[in-house]
Every structure is written in structure tokens, then in C-alpha cells.
Short mmCIF file of N, CA and C in Angstrom, two decimals:
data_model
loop_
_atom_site.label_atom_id
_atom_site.label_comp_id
_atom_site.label_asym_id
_atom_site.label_seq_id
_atom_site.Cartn_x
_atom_site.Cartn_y
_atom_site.Cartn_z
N UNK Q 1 -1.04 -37.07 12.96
CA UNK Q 1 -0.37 -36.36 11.89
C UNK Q 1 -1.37 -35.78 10.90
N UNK Q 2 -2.58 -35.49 11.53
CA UNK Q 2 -3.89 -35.24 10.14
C UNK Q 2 -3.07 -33.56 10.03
N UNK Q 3 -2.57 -32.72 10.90
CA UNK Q 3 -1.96 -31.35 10.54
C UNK Q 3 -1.18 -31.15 10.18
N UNK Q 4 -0.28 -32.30 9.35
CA UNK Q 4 1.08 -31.91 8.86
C UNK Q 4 0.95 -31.23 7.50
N UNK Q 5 1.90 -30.06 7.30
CA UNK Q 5 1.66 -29.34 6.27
C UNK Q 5 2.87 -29.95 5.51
N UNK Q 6 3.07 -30.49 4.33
CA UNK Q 6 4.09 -30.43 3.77
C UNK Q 6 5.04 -29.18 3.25
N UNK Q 7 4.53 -28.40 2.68
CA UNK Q 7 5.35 -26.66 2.37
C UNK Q 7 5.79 -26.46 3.32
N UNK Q 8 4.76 -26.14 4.68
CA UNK Q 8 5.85 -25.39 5.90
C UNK Q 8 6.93 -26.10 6.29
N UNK Q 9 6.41 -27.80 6.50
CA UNK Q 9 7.59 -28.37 6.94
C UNK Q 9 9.30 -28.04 5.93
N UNK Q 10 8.81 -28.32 4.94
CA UNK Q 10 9.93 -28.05 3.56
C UNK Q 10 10.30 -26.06 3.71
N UNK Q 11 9.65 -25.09 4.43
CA UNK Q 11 10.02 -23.72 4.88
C UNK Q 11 10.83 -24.25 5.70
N UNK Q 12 10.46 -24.82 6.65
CA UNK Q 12 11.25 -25.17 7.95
C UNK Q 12 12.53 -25.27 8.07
N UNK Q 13 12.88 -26.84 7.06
CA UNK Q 13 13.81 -27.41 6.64
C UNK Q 13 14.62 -26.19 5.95
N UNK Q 14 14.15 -25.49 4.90
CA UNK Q 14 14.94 -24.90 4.02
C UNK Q 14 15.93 -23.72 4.98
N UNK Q 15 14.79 -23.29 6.29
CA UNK Q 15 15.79 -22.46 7.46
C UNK Q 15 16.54 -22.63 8.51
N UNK Q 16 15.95 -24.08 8.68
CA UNK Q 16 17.62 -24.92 9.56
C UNK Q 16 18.31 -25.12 8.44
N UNK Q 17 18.26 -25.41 7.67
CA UNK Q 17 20.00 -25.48 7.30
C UNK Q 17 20.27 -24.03 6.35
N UNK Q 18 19.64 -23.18 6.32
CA UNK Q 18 20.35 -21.95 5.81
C UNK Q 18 19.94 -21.74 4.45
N UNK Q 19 18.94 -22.03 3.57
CA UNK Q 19 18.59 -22.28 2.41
C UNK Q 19 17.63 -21.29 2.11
N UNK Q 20 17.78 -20.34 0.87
CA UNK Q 20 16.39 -19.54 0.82
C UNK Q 20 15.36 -20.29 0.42
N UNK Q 21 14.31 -19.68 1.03
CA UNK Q 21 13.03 -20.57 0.52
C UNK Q 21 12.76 -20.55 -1.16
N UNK Q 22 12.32 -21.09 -1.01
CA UNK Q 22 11.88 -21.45 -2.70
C UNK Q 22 10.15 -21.00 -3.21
N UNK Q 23 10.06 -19.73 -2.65
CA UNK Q 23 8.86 -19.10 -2.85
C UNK Q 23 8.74 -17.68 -3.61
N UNK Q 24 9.50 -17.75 -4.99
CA UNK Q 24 9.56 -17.03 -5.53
C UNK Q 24 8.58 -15.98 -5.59
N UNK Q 25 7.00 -15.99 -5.25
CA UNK Q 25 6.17 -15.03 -5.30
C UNK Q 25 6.01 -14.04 -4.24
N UNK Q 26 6.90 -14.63 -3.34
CA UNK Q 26 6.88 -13.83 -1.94
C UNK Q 26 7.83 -12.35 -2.54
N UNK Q 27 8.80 -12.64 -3.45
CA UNK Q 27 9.47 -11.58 -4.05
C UNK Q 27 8.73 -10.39 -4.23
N UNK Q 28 8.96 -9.20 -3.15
CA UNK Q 28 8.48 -7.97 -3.66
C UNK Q 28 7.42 -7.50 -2.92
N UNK Q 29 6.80 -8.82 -2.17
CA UNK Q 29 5.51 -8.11 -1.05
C UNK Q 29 5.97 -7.63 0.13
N UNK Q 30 7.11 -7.63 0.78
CA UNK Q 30 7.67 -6.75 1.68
C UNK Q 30 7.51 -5.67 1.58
N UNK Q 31 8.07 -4.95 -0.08
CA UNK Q 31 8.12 -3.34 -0.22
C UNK Q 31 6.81 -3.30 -0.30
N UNK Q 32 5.87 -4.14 -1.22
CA UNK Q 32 4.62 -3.68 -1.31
C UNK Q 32 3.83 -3.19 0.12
N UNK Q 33 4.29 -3.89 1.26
CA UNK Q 33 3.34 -3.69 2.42
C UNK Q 33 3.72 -2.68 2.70
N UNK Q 34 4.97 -2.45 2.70
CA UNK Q 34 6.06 -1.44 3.12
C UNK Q 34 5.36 0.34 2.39
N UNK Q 35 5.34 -0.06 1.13
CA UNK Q 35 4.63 1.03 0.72
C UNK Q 35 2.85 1.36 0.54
N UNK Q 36 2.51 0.44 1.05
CA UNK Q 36 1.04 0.64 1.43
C UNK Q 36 1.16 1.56 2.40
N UNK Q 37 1.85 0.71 3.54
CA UNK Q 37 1.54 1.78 4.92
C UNK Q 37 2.31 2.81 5.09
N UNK Q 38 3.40 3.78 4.18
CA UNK Q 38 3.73 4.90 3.40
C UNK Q 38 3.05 5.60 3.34
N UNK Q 39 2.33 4.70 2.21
CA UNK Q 39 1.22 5.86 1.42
C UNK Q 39 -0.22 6.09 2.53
N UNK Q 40 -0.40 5.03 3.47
CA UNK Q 40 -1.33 5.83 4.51
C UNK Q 40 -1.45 6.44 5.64
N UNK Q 41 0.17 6.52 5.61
CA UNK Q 41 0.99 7.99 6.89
C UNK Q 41 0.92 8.94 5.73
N UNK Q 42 1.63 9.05 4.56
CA UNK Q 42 1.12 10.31 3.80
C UNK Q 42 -0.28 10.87 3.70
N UNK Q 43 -1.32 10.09 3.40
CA UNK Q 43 -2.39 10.75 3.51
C UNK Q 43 -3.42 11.24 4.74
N UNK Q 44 -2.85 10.13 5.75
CA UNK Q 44 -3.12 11.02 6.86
C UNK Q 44 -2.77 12.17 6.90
N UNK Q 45 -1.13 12.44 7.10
CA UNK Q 45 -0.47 13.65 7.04
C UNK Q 45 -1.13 14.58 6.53
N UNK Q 46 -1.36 14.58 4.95
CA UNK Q 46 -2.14 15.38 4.20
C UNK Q 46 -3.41 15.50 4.56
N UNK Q 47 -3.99 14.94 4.93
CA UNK Q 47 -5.68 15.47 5.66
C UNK Q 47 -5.03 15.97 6.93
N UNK Q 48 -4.75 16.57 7.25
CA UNK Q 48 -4.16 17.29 8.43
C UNK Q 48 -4.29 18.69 7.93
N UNK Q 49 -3.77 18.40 6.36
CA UNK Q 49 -3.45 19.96 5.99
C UNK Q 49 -4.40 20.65 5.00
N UNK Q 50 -5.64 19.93 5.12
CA UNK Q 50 -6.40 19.89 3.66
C UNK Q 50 -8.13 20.55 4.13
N UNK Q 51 -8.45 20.87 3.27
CA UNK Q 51 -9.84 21.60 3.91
C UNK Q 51 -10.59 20.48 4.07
N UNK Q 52 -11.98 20.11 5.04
CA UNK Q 52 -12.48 19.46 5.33
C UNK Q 52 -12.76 18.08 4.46
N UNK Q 53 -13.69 18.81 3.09
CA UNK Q 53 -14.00 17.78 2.27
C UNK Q 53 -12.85 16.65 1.72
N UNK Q 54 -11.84 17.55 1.80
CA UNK Q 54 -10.45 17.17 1.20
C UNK Q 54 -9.99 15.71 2.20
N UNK Q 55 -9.74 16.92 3.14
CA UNK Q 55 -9.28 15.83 4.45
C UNK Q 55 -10.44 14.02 4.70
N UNK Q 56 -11.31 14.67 4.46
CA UNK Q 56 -12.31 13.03 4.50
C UNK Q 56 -11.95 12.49 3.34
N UNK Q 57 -11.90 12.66 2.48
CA UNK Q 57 -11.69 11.83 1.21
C UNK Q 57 -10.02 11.35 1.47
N UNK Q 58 -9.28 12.09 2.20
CA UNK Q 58 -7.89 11.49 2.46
C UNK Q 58 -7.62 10.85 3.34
N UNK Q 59 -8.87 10.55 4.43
CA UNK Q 59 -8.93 9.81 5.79
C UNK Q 59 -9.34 8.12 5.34
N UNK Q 60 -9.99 8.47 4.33
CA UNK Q 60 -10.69 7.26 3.58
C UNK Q 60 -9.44 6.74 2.80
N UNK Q 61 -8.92 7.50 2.03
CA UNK Q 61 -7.81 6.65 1.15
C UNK Q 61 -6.85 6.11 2.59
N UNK Q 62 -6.32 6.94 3.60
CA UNK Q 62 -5.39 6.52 4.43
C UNK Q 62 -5.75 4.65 4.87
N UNK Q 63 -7.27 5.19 5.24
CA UNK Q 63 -8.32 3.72 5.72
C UNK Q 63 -7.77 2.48 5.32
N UNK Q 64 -8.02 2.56 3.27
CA UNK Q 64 -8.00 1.66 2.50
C UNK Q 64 -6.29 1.06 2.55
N UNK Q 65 -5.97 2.09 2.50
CA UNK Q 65 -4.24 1.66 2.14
C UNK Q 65 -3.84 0.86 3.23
N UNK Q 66 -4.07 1.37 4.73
CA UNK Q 66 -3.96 0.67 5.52
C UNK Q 66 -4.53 -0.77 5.80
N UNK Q 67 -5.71 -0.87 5.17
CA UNK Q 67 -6.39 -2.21 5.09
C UNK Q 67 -5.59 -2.87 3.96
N UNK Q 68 -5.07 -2.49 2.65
CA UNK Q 68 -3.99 -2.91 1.86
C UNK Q 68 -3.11 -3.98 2.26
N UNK Q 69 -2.22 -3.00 3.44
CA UNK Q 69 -0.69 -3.27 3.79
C UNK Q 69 -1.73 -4.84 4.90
N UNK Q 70 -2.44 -4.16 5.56
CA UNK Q 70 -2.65 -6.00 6.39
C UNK Q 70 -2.96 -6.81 5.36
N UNK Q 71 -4.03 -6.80 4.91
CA UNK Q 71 -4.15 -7.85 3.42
C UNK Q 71 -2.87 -8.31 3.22
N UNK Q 72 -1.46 -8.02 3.06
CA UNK Q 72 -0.43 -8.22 2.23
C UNK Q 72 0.47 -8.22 3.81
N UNK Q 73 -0.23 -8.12 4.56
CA UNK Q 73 0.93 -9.18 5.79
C UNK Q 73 -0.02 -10.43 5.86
N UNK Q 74 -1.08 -10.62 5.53
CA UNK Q 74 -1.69 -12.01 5.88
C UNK Q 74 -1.08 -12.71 4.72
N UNK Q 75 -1.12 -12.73 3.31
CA UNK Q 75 -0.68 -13.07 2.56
C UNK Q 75 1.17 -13.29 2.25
N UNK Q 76 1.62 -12.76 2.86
CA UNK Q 76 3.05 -12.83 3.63
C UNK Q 76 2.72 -13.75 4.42
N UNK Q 77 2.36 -13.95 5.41
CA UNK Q 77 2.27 -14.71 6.87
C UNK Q 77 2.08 -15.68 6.49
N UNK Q 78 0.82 -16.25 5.54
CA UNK Q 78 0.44 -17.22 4.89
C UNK Q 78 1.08 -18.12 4.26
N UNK Q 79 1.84 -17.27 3.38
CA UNK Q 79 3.16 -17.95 2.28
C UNK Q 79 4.97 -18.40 3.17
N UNK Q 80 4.96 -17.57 4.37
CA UNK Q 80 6.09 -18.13 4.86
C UNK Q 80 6.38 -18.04 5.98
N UNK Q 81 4.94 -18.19 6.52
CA UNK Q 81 4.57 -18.83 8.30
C UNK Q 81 5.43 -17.69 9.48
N UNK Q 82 5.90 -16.38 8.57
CA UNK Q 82 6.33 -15.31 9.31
C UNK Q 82 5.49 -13.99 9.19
N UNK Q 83 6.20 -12.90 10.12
CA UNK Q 83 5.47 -11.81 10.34
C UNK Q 83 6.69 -10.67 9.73
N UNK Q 84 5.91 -9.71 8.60
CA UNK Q 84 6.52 -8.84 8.03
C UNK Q 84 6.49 -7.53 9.20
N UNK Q 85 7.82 -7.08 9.20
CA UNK Q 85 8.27 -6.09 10.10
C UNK Q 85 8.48 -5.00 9.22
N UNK Q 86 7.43 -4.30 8.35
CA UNK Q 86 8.21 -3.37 7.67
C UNK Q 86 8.62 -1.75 8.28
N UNK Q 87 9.88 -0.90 7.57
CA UNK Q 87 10.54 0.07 8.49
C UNK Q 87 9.92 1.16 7.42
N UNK Q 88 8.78 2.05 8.27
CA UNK Q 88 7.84 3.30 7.50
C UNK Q 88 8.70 4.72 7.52
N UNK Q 89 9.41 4.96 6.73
CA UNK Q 89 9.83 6.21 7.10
C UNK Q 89 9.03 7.56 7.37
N UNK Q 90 9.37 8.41 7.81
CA UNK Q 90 8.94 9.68 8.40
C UNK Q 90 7.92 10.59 7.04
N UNK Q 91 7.31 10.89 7.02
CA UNK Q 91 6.61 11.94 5.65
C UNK Q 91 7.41 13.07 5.83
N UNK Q 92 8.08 13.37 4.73
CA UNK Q 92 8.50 14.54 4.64
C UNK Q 92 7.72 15.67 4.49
N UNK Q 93 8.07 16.51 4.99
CA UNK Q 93 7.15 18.25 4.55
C UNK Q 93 7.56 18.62 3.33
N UNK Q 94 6.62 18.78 2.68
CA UNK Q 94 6.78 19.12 1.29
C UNK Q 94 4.45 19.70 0.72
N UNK Q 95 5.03 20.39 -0.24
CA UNK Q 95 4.04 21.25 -0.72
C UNK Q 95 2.75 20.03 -1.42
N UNK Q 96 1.44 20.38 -1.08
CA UNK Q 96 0.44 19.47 -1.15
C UNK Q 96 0.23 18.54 -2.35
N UNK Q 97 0.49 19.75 -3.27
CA UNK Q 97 0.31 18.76 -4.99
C UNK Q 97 1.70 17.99 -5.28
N UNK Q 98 2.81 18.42 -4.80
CA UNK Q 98 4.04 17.71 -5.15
C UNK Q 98 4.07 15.84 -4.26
N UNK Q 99 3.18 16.22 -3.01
CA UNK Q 99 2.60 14.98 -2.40
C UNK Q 99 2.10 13.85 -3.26
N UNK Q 100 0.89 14.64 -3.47
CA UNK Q 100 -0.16 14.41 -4.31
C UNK Q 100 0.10 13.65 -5.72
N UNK Q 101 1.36 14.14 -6.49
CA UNK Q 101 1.68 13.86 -7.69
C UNK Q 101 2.69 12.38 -7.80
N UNK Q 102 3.13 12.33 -6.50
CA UNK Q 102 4.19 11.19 -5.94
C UNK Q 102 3.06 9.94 -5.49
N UNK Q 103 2.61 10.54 -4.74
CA UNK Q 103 1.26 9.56 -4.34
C UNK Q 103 0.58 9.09 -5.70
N UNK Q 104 0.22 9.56 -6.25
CA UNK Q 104 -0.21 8.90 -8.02
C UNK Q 104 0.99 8.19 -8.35
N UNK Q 105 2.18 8.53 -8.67
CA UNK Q 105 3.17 8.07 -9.22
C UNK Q 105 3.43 6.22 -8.54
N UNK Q 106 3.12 6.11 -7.04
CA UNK Q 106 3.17 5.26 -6.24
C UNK Q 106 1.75 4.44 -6.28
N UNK Q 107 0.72 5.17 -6.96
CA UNK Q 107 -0.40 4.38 -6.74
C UNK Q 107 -0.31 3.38 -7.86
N UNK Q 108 0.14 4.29 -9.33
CA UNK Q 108 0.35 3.74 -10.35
C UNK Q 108 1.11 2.26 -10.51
N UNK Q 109 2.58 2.10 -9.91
CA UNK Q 109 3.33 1.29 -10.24
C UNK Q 109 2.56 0.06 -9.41
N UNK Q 110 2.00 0.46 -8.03
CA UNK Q 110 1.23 -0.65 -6.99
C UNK Q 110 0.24 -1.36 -7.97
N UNK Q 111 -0.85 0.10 -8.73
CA UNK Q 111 -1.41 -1.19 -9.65
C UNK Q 111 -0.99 -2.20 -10.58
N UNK Q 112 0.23 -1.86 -11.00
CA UNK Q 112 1.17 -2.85 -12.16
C UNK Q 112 1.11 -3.93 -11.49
N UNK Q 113 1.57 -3.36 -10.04
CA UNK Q 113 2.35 -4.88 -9.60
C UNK Q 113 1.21 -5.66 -8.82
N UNK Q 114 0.21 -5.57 -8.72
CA UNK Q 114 -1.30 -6.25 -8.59
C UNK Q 114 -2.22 -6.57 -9.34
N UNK Q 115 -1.18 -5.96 -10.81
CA UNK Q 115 -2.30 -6.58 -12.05
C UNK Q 115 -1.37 -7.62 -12.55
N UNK Q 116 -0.09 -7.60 -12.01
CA UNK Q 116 0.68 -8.22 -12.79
C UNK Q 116 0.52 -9.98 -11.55
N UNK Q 117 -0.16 -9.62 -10.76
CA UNK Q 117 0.01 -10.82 -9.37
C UNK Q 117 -1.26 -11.34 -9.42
N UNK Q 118 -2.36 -11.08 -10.52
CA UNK Q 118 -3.68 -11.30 -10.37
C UNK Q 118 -3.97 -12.59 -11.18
N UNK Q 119 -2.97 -13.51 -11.47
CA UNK Q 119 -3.28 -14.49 -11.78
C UNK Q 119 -2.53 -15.70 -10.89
N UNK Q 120 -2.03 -15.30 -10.17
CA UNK Q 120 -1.79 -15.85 -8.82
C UNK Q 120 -2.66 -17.21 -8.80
N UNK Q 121 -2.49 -18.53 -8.49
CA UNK Q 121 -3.59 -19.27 -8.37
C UNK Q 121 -4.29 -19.54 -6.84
N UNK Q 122 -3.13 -19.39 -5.55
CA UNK Q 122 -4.10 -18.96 -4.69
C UNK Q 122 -4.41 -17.15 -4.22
N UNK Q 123 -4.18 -16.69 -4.49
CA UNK Q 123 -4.00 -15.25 -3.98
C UNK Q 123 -5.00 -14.14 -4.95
N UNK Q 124 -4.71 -14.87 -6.45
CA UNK Q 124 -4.57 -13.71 -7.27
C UNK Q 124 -6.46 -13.46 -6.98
N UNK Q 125 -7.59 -13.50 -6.92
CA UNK Q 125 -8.59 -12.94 -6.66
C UNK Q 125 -8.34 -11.40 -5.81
N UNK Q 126 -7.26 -11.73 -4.59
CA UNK Q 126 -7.26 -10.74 -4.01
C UNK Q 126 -6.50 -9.77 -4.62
N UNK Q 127 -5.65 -9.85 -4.87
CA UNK Q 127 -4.89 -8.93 -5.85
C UNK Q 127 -5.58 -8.34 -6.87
N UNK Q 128 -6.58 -9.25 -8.01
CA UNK Q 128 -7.49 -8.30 -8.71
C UNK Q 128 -8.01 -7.23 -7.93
N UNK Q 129 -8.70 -7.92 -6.75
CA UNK Q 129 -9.53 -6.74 -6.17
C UNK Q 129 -9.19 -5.41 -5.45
N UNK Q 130 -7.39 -5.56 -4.58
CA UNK Q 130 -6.23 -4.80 -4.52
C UNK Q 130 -6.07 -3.83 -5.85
N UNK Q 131 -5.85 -4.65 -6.98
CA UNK Q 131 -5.91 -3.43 -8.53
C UNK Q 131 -6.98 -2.68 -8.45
N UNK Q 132 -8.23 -2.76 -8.58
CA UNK Q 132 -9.03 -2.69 -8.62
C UNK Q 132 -9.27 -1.21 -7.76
N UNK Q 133 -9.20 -1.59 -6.23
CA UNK Q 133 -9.16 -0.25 -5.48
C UNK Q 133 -8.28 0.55 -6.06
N UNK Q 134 -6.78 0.02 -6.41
CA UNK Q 134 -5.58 1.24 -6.57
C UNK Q 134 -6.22 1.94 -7.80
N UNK Q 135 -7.17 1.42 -8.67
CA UNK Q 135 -7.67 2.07 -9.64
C UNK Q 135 -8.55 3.30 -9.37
N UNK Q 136 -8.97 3.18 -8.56
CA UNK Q 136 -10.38 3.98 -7.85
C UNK Q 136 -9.37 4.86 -7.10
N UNK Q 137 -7.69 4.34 -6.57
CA UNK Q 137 -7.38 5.48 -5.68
C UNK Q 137 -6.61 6.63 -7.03
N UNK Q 138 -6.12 5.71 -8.16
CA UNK Q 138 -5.73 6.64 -8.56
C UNK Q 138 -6.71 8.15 -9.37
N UNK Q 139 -7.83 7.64 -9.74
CA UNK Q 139 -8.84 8.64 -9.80
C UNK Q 139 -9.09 9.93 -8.53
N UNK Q 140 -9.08 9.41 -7.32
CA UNK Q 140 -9.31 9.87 -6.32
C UNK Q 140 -7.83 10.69 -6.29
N UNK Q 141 -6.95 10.53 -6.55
CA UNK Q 141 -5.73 11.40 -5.87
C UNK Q 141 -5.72 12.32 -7.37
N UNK Q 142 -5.96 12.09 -8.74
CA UNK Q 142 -6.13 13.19 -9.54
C UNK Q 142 -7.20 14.17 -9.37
N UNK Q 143 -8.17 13.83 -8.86
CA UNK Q 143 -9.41 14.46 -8.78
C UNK Q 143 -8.93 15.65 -7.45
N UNK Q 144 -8.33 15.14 -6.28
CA UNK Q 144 -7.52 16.00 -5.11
C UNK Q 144 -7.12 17.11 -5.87
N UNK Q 145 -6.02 16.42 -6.96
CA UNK Q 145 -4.67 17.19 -7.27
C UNK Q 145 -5.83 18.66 -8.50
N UNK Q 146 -6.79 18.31 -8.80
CA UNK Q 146 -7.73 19.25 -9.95
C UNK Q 146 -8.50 20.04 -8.65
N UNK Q 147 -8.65 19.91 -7.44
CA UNK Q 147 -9.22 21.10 -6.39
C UNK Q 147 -8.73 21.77 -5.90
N UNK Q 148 -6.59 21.36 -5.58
CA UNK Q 148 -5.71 22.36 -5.22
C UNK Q 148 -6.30 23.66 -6.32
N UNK Q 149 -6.26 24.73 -5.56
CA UNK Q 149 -6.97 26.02 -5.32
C UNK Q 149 -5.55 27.18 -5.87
N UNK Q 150 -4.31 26.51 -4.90
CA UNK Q 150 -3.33 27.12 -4.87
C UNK Q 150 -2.54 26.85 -3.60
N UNK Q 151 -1.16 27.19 -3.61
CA UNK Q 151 -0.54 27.04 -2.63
C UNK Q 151 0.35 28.15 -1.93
N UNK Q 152 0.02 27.92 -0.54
CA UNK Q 152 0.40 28.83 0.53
C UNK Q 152 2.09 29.41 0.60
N UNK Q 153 2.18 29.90 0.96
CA UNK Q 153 3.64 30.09 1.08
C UNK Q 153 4.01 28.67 2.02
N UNK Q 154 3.32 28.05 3.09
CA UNK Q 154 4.03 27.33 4.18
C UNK Q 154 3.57 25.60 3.24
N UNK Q 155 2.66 25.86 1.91
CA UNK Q 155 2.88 24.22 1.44
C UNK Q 155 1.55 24.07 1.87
N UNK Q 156 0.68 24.72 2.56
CA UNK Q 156 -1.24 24.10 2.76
C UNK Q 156 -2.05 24.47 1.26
N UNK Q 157 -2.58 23.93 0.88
CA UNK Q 157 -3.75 23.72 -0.10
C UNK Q 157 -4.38 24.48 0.43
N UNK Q 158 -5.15 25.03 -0.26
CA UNK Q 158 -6.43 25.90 -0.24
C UNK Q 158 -7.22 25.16 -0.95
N UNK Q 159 -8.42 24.72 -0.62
CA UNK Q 159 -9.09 23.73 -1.38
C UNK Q 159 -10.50 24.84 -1.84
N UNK Q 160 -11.24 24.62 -3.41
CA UNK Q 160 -12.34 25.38 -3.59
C UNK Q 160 -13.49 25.58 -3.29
#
């Protein structure tokens, strides 16, 4: 018995008989993963449509975000010995800066909710350091949105 976990066993228990778990911090990292890997089908998408320099700097944010959303299934997995299935919807077509301005809007609230999780007593290190990037992404997606050039009739950036 040196591997008995007490928590999981008490997860266990709480799902044979039908009981929500009692892991209040798990509240909310679903959408969070959920919208990590969102936001790094959007920016793929958008380096698709973006002039070179553009497109690398959006291959890189796609990178990070995606390294995000696993971070925050291990930390899921961790806390309730399951695997998050989250459902990514489709990127809509829509014009580069209106992307761009949503993607900030989304980077923004992610940092709240990773500054607000950064005192976490096992987790929260990672979560500082989660803020931390979303800080650096939100610089990075204003700095994008100040090189749009102008926009095409079909929604492509012209980058300067």
C-alpha cells in the first residue's frame, strides 16, 4: 500500500456514488485549455494570411499557446486523474485586425485568470509563468495589429 493516494481514492469514491468532486480549482481550466487551443488555430490561420515576418511571429505565438493548452491538460489530469476533451471550434473568416483585436481581448482576460491562479499552492509557479507569457503575447498581438498596412477587399493584411 506504499502507492495509495488518499485524494484520488476520495475522486474515486466521490464518482461511484455520483458526487461532484470537491476540487473547486479545477473550476474554469476546461475553457481555459479550451481557449488556448482557439487561440492557436487562430493564429495559425492568420499566418496563412500574413506577410512573412508577420506569419513567423504568428507561428511562434500559435507554438506557445499550444504549449499553454497541454500545460493546462497536465494540470487538469493531475488534479482529477482525467483527460480534458476540449470541443475547438472552426476560425471564422473574418478581416485580419478584427482577428487580431479579439485575440488581445482573449489574451487579456487569460492573463486575469492566471494572475488571479498564481497563488495556487501547488500549481501557482506555473501559472505566474503562463501570465507572464500572456503578457509578452499581449504586446506581440498589439505590435501585429500597429503593422496592418491596410486591408484587402478579401480580409488579407498587407503588412509594411
Amino acid at each position: 500500500m506504499d502507492n495509495y493516494d488518499a485524494a484520488k481514492a476520495t475522486r474515486v469514491w466521490q464518482r461511484v456514488q455520483g458526487a461532484k468532486p470537491a476540487v473547486p480549482e479545477v473550476d474554469g481550466i476546461p475553457a481555459l485549455i479550451a481557449g488556448e487551443l482557439e487561440d492557436s488555430a487562430t493564429y495559425l490561420h492568420l499566418a496563412k494570411r500574413m506577410g512573412q515576418k508577420e506569419s513567423q511571429i504568428l507561428r511562434r505565438l500559435s507554438e506557445e499557446e499550444q504549449s499553454h493548452g497541454s500545460c493546462l491538460k497536465g494540470i487538469y489530469r493531475l488534479m482529477t486523474g482525467e483527460q480534458s476533451s476540449p470541443v475547438i471550434p472552426p476560425v471564422r473568416q473574418q478581416p485580419a485586425e478584427q482577428i487580431l483585436r479579439r485575440c488581445y481581448g482573449k489574451e487579456m482576460r487569460c492573463l486575469a485568470q492566471y494572475e488571479a491562479r498564481s497563488a495556487d499552492p501547488e500549481y501557482g509557479p506555473v501559472f505566474a509563468r503562463l501570465a507572464a507569457q500572456e503578457r509578452e503575447h499581449c504586446m506581440t498581438v498589439l505590435e501585429l495589429i500597429g503593422r496592418l498596412n491596410g486591408l484587402h477587399r478579401s480580409g488579407k493584411a498587407r503588412s509594411e
